PDB file of C-alpha atoms in Angstrom:
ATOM      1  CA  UNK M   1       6.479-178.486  78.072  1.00 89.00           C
ATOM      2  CA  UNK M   2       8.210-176.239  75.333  1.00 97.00           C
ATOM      3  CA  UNK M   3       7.356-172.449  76.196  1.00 97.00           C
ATOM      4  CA  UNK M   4       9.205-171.080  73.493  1.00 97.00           C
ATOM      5  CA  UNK M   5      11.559-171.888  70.905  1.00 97.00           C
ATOM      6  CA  UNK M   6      13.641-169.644  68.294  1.00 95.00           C
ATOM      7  CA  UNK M   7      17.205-170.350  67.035  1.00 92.00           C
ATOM      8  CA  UNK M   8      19.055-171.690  69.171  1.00 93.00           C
ATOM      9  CA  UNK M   9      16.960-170.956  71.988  1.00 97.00           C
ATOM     10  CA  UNK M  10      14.595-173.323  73.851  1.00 98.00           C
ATOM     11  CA  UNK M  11      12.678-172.414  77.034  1.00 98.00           C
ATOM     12  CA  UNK M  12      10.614-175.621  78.800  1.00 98.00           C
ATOM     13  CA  UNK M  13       8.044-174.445  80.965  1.00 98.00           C
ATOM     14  CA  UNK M  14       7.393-176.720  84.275  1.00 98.00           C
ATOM     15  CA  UNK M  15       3.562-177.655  85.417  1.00 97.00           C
ATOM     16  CA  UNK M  16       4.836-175.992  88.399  1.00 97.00           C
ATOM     17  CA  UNK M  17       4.685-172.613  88.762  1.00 97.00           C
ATOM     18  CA  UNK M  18       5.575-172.088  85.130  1.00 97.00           C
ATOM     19  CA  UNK M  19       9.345-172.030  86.288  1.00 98.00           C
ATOM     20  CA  UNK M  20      11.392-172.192  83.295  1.00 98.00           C
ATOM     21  CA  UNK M  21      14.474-173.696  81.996  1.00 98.00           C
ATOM     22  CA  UNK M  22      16.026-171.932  79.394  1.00 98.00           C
ATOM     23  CA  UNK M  23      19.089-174.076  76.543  1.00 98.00           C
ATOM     24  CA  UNK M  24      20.832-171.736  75.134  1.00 97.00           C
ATOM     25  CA  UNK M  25      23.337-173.699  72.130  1.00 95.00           C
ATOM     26  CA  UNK M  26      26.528-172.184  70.964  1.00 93.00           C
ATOM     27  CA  UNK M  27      28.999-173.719  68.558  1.00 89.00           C
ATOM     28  CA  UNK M  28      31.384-175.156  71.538  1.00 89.00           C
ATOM     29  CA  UNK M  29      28.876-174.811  74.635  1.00 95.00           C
ATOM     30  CA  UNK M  30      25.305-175.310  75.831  1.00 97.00           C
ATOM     31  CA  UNK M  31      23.627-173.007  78.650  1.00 97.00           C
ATOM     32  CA  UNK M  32      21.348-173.947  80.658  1.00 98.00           C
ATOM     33  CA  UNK M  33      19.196-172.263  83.494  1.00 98.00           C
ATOM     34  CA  UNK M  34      17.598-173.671  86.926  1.00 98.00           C
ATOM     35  CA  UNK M  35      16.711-177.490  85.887  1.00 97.00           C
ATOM     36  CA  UNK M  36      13.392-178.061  87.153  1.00 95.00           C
ATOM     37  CA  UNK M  37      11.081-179.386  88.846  1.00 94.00           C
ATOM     38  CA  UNK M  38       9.627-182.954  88.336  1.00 98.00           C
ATOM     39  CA  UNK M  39      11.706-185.964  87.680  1.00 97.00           C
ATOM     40  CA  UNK M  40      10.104-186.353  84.214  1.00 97.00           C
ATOM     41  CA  UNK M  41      10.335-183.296  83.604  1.00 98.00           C
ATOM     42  CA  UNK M  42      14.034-183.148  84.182  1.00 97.00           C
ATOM     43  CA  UNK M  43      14.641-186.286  81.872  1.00 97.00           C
ATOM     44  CA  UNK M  44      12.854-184.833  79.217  1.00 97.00           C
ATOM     45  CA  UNK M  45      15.188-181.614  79.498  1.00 98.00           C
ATOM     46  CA  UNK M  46      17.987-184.406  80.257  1.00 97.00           C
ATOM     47  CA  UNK M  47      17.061-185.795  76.801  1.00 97.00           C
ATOM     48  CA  UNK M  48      17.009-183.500  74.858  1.00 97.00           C
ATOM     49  CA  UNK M  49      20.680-181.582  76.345  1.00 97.00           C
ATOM     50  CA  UNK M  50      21.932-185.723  75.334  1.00 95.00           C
ATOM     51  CA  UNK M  51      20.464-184.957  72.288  1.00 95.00           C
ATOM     52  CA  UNK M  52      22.107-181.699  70.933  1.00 94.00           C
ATOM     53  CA  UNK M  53      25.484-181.927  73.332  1.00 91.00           C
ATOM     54  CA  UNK M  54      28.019-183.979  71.108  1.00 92.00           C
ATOM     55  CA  UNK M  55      31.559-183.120  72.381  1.00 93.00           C
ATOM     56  CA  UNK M  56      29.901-179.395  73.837  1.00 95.00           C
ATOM     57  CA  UNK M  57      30.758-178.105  77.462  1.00 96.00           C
ATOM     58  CA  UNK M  58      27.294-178.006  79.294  1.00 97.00           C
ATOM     59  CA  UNK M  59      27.324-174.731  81.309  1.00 98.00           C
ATOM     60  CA  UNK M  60      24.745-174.178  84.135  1.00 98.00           C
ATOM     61  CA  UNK M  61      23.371-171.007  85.411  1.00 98.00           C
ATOM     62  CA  UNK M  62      22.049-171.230  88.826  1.00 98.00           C
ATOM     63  CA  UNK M  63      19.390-167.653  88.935  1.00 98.00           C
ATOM     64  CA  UNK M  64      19.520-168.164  93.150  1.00 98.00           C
ATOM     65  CA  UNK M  65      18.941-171.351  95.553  1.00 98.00           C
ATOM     66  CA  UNK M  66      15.787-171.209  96.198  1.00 98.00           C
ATOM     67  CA  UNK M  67      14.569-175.401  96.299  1.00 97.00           C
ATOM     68  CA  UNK M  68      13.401-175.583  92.953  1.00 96.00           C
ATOM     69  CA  UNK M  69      15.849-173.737  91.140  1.00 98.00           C
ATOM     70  CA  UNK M  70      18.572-176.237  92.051  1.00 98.00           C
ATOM     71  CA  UNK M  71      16.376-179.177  92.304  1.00 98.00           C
ATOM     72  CA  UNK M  72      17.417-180.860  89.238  1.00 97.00           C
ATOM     73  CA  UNK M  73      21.336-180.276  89.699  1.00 97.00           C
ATOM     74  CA  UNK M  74      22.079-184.050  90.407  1.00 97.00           C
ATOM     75  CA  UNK M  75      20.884-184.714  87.244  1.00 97.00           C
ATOM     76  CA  UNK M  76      23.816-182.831  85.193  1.00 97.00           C
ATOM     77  CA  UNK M  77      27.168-183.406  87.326  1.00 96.00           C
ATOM     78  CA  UNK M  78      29.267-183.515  83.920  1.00 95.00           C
ATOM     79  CA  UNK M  79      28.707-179.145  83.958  1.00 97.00           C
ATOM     80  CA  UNK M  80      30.262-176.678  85.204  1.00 98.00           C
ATOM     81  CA  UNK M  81      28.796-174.068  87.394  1.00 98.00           C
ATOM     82  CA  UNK M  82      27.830-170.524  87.574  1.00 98.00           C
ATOM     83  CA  UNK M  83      26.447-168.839  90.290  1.00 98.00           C
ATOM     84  CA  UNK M  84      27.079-165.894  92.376  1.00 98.00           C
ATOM     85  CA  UNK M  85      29.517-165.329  95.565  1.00 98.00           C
ATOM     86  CA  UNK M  86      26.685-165.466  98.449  1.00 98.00           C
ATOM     87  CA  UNK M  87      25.444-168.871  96.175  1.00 98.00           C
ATOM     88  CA  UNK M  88      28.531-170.601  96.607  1.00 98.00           C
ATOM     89  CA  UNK M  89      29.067-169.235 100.258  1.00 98.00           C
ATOM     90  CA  UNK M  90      25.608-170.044 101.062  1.00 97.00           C
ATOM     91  CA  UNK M  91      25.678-171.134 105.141  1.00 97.00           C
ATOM     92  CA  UNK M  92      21.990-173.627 104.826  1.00 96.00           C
ATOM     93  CA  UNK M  93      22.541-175.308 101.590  1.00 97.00           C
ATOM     94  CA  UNK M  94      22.390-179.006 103.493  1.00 97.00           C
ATOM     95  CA  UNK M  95      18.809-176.992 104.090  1.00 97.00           C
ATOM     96  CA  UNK M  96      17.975-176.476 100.675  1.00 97.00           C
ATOM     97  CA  UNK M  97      18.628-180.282  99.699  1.00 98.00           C
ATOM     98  CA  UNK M  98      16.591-181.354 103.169  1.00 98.00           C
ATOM     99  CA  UNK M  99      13.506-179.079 100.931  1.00 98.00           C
ATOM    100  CA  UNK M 100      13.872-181.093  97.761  1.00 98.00           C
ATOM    101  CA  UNK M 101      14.339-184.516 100.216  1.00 97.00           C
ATOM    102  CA  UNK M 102      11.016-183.136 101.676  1.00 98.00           C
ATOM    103  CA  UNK M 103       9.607-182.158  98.618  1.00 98.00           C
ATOM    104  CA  UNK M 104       9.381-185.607  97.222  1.00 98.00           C
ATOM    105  CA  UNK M 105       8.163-187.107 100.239  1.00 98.00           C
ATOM    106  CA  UNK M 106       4.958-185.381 100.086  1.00 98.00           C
ATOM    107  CA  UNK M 107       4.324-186.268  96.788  1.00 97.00           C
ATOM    108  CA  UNK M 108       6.370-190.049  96.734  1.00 98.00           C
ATOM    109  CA  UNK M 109       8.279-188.794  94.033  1.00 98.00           C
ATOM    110  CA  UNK M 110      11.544-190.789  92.197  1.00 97.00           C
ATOM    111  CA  UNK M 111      14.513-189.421  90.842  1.00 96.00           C
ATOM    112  CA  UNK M 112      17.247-191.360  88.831  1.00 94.00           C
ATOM    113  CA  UNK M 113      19.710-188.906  91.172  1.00 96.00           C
ATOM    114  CA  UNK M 114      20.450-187.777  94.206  1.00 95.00           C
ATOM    115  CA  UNK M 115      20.073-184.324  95.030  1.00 94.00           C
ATOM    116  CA  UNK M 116      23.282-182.060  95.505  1.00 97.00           C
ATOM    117  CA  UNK M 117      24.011-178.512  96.102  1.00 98.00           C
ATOM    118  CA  UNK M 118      26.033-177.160  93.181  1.00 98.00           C
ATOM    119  CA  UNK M 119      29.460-176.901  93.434  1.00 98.00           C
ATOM    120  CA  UNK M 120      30.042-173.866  91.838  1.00 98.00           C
ATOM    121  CA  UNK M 121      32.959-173.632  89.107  1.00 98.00           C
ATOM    122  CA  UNK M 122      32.969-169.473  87.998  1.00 98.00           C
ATOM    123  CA  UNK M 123      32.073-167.516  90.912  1.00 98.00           C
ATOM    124  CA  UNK M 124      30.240-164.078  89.969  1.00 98.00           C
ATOM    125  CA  UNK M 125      31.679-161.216  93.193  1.00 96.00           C
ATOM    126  CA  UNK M 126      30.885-158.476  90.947  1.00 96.00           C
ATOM    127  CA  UNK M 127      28.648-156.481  88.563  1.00 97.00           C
ATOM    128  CA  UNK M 128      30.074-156.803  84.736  1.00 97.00           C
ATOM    129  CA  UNK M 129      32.009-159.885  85.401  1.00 97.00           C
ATOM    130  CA  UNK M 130      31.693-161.303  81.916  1.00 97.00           C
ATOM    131  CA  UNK M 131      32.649-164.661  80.896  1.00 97.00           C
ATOM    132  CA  UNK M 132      33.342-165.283  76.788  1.00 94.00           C
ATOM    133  CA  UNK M 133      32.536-168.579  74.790  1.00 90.00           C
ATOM    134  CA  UNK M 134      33.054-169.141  71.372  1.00 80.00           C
ATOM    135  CA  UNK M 135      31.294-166.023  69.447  1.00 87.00           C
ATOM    136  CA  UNK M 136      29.271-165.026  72.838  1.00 94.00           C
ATOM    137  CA  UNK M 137      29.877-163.104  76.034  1.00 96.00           C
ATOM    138  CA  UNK M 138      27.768-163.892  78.883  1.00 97.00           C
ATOM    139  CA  UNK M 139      27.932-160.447  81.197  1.00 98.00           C
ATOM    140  CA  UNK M 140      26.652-160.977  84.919  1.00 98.00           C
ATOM    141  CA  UNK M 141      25.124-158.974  87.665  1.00 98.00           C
ATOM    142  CA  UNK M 142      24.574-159.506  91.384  1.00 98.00           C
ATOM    143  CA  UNK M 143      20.921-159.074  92.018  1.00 98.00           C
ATOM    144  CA  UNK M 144      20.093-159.597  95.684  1.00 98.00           C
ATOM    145  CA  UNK M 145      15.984-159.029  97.256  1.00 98.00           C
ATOM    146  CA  UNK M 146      14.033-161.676  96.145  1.00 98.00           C
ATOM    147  CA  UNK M 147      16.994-163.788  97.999  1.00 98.00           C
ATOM    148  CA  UNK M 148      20.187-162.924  98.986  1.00 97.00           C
ATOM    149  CA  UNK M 149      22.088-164.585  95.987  1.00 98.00           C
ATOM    150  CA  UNK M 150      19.966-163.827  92.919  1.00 98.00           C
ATOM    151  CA  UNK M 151      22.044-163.270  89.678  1.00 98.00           C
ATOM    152  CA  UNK M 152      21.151-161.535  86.151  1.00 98.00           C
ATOM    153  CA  UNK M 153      22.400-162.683  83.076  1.00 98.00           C
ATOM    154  CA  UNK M 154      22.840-160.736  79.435  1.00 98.00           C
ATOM    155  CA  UNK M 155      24.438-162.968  76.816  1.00 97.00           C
ATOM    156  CA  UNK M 156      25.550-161.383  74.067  1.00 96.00           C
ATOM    157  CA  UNK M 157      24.855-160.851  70.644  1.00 95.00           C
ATOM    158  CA  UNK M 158      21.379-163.052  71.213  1.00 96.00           C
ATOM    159  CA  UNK M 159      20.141-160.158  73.202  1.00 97.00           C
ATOM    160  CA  UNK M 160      18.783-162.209  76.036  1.00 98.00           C
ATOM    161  CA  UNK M 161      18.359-161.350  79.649  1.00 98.00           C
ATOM    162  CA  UNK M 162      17.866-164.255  82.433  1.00 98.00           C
ATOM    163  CA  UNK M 163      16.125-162.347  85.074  1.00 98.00           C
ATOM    164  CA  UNK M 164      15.655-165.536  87.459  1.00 97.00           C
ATOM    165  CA  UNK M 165      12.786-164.624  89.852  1.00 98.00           C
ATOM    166  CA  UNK M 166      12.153-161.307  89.106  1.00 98.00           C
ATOM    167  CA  UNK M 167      10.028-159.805  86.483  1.00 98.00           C
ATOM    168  CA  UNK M 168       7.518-162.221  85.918  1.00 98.00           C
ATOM    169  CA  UNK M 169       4.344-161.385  84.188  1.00 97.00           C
ATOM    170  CA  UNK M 170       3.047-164.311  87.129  1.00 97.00           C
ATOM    171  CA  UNK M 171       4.045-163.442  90.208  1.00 97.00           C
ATOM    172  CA  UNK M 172       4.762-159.910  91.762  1.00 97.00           C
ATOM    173  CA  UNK M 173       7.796-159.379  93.886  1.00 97.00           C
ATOM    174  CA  UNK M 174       8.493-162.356  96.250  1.00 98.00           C
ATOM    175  CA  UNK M 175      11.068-160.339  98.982  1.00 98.00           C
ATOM    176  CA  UNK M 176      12.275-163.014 101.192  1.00 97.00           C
ATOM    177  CA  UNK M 177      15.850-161.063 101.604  1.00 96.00           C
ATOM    178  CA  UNK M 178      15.668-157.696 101.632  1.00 96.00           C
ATOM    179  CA  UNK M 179      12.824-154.513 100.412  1.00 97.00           C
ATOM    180  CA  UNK M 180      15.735-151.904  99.680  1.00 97.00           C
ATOM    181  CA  UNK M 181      17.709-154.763  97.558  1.00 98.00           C
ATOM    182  CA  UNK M 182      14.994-155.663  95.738  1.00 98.00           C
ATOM    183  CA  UNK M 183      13.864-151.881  94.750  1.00 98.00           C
ATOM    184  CA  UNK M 184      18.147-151.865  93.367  1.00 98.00           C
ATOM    185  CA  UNK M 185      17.786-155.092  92.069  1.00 98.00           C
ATOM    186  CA  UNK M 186      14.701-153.505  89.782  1.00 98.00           C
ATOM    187  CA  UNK M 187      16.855-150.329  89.047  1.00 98.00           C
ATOM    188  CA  UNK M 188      19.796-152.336  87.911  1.00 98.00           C
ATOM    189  CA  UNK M 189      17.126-154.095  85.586  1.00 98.00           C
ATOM    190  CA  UNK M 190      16.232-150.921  84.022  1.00 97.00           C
ATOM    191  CA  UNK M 191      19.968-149.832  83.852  1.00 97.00           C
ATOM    192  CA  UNK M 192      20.750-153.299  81.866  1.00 98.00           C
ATOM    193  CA  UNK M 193      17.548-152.505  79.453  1.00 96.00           C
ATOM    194  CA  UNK M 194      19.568-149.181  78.403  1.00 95.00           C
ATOM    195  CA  UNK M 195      22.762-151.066  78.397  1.00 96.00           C
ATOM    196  CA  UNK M 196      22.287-154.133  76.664  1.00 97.00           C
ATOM    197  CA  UNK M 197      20.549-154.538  73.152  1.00 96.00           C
ATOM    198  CA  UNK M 198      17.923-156.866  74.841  1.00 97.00           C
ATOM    199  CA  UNK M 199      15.304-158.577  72.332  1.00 96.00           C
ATOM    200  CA  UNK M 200      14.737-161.813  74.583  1.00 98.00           C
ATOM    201  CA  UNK M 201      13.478-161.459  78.799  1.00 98.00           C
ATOM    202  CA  UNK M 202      13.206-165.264  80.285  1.00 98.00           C
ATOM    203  CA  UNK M 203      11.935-164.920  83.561  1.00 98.00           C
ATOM    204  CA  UNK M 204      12.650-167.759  86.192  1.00 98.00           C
ATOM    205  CA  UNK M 205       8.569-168.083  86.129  1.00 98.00           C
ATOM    206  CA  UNK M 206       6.054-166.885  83.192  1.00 97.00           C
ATOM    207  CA  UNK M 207       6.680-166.127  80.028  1.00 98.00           C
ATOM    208  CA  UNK M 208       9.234-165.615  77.953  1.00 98.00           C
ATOM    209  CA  UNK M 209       9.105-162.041  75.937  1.00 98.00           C
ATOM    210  CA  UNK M 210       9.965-160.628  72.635  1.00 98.00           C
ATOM    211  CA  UNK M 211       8.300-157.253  72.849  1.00 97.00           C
ATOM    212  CA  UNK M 212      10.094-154.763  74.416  1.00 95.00           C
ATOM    213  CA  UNK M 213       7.004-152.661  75.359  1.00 96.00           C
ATOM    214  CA  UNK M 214       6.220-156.050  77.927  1.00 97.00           C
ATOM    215  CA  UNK M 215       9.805-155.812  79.233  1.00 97.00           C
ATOM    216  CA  UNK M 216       9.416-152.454  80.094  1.00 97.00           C
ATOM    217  CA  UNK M 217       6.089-152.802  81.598  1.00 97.00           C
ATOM    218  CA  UNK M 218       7.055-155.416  84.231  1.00 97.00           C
ATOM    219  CA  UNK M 219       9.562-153.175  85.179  1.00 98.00           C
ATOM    220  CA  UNK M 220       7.141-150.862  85.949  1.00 97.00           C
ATOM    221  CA  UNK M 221       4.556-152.978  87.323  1.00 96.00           C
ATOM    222  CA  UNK M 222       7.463-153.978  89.917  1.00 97.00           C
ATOM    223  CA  UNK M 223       8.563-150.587  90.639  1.00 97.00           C
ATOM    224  CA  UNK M 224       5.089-149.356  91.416  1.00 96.00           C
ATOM    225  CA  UNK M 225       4.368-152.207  93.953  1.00 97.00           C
ATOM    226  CA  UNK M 226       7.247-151.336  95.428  1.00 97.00           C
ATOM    227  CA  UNK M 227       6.753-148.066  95.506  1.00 96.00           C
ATOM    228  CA  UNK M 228       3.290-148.620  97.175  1.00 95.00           C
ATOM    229  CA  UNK M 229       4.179-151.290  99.373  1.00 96.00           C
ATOM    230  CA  UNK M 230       5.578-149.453 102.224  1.00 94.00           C
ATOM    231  CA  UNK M 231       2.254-147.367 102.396  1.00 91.00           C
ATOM    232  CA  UNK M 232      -0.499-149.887 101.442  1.00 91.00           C
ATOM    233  CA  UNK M 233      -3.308-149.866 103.382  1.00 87.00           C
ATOM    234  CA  UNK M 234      -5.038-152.963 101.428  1.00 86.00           C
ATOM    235  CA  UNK M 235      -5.753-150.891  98.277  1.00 88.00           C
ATOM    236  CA  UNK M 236      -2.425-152.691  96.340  1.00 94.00           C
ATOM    237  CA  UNK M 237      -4.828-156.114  96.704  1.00 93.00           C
ATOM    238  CA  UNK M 238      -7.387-155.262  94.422  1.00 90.00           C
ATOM    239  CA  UNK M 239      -4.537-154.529  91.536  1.00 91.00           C
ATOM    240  CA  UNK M 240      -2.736-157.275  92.259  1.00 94.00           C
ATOM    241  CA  UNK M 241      -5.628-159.492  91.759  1.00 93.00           C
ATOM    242  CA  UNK M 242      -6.128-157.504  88.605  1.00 92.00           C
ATOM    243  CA  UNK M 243      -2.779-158.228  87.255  1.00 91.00           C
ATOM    244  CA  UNK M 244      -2.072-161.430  88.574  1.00 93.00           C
ATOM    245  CA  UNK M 245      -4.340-164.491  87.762  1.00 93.00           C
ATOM    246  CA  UNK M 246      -3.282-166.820  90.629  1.00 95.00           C
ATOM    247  CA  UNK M 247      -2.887-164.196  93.446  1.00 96.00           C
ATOM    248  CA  UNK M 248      -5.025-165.313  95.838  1.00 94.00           C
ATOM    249  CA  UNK M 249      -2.214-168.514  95.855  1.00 95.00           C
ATOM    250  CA  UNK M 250       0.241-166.000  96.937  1.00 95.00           C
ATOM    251  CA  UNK M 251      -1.870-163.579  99.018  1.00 94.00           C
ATOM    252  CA  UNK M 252       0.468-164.370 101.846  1.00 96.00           C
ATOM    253  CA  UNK M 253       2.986-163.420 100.582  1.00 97.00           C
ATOM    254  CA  UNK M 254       2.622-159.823 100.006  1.00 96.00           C
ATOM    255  CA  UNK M 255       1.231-159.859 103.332  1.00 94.00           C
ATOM    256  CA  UNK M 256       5.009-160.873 104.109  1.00 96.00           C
ATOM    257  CA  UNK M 257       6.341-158.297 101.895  1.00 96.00           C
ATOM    258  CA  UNK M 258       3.986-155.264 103.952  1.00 94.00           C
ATOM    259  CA  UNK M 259       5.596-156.540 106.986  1.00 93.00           C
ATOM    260  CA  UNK M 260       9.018-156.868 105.458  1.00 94.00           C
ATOM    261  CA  UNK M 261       8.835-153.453 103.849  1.00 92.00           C
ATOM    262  CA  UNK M 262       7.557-151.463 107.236  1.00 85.00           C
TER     263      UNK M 262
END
């Protein structure tokens, strides 16, 4: 499904947890995020990169490895990678392929590939590494919490900002790495908002955002749960369930996040 479309920008929006695949088209390149999740869903995205690609370099941004970020990456083996240091270097990636494997067991799915974990071409070690193509410049930053390996993207002059699985207007924070790297990883975010000329956020799940009062309130929304998450005593439930239409899906894990937090 197309979630949004402007330019030379196209985000499709999987029936699974809204996780999104952003196409970004230059003159010589096309960018891609996180190909996902469901084999059709893939060839449609497949498609339509066939489509548009001519003699273009297809570039893929991997946000983190989580499963179903990188569950689509057999499908593309013609791009080149980018990812960040502790992606490439990451010790249980015959793990994250066994999750796909397992994945499509449980609901006898088909794919016209074989899962793979990327092999990563540019390797992001650093904040402001920036890579240039044609008339843009793609700047990166390490953004470790949600997992260990998460990345941010600005690419430049479209304004955008690839947050990967953090400032959703879905899901609150997810901390399967680490509490204090996730509160940096959301001060970073704020730093890049005063950076950057941002008009575009695409989240890794939810919806893609123009407004810039939105952008600044998921910030905030994130900073004050984890602000209160050290301390909460069950009162953070009631605005989560507020805020978030399918919390009671992912009740358990902010149960996980108390516990990782304390």
């Amino acid at each position: 499904m197309i979630q949004f479309k402007k330019n030379n920008i196209i985000v499709f929006q999987s029936a699974l947890y809204m996780t999104t695949t952003a196409i970004i088209q230059t003159n010589e390149a096309i960018i891609m995020t996180d190909p996902n999740w469901l084999p059709a869903e893939i060839e449609e995205i497949k498609g339509y990169i066939n489509n548009i690609k001519g003699d273009k370099q297809l570039y893929i941004i991997y946000t983190h490895s989580d499963f179903d970020h990188i569950i689509g990456s057999g499908a593309f083996p013609e791009a080149k990678v980018i990812a960040s240091k502790q992606f490439d270097e990451n010790p249980n990636k015959e793990k994250c392929i066994q999750k796909i494997k397992q994945f499509d067991q449980g609901y006898y799915l088909h794919r016209g590939y074989s899962p793979v974990y990327p092999t990563v071409d540019i390797v992001v070690s650093e904040d402001g590494h920036t890579v240039e193509l044609d008339s843009i410049t793609m700047t990166f930053y390490q953004a470790p919490g949600h997992t260990n390996d998460g990345l941010f993207t600005v690419i430049e002059p479209y304004g955008l900002f690839l947050s990967g699985d953090y400032l959703s207007d879905v899901e609150f924070p997810f901390i399967f790495s680490s509490y204090q790297d996730y509160v940096n990883t959301i001060n970073k975010a704020e730093n890049i908002m005063l950076k950057h000329q941002i008009t575009t956020h695409i989240p890794g799940h939810g919806s893609t955002t123009q407004n810039q009062q939105e952008i600044q309130r998921r910030i905030n929304c994130s900073k004050y749960y984890l602000t209160q998450l050290p301390h909460d005593n069950g009162e953070l439930e009631q605005a989560l369930s507020r805020e978030y239409p399918f919390f009671e899906g992912m009740k358990s894990i902010h149960t996980d996040n108390k516990e990782i937090a304390k």
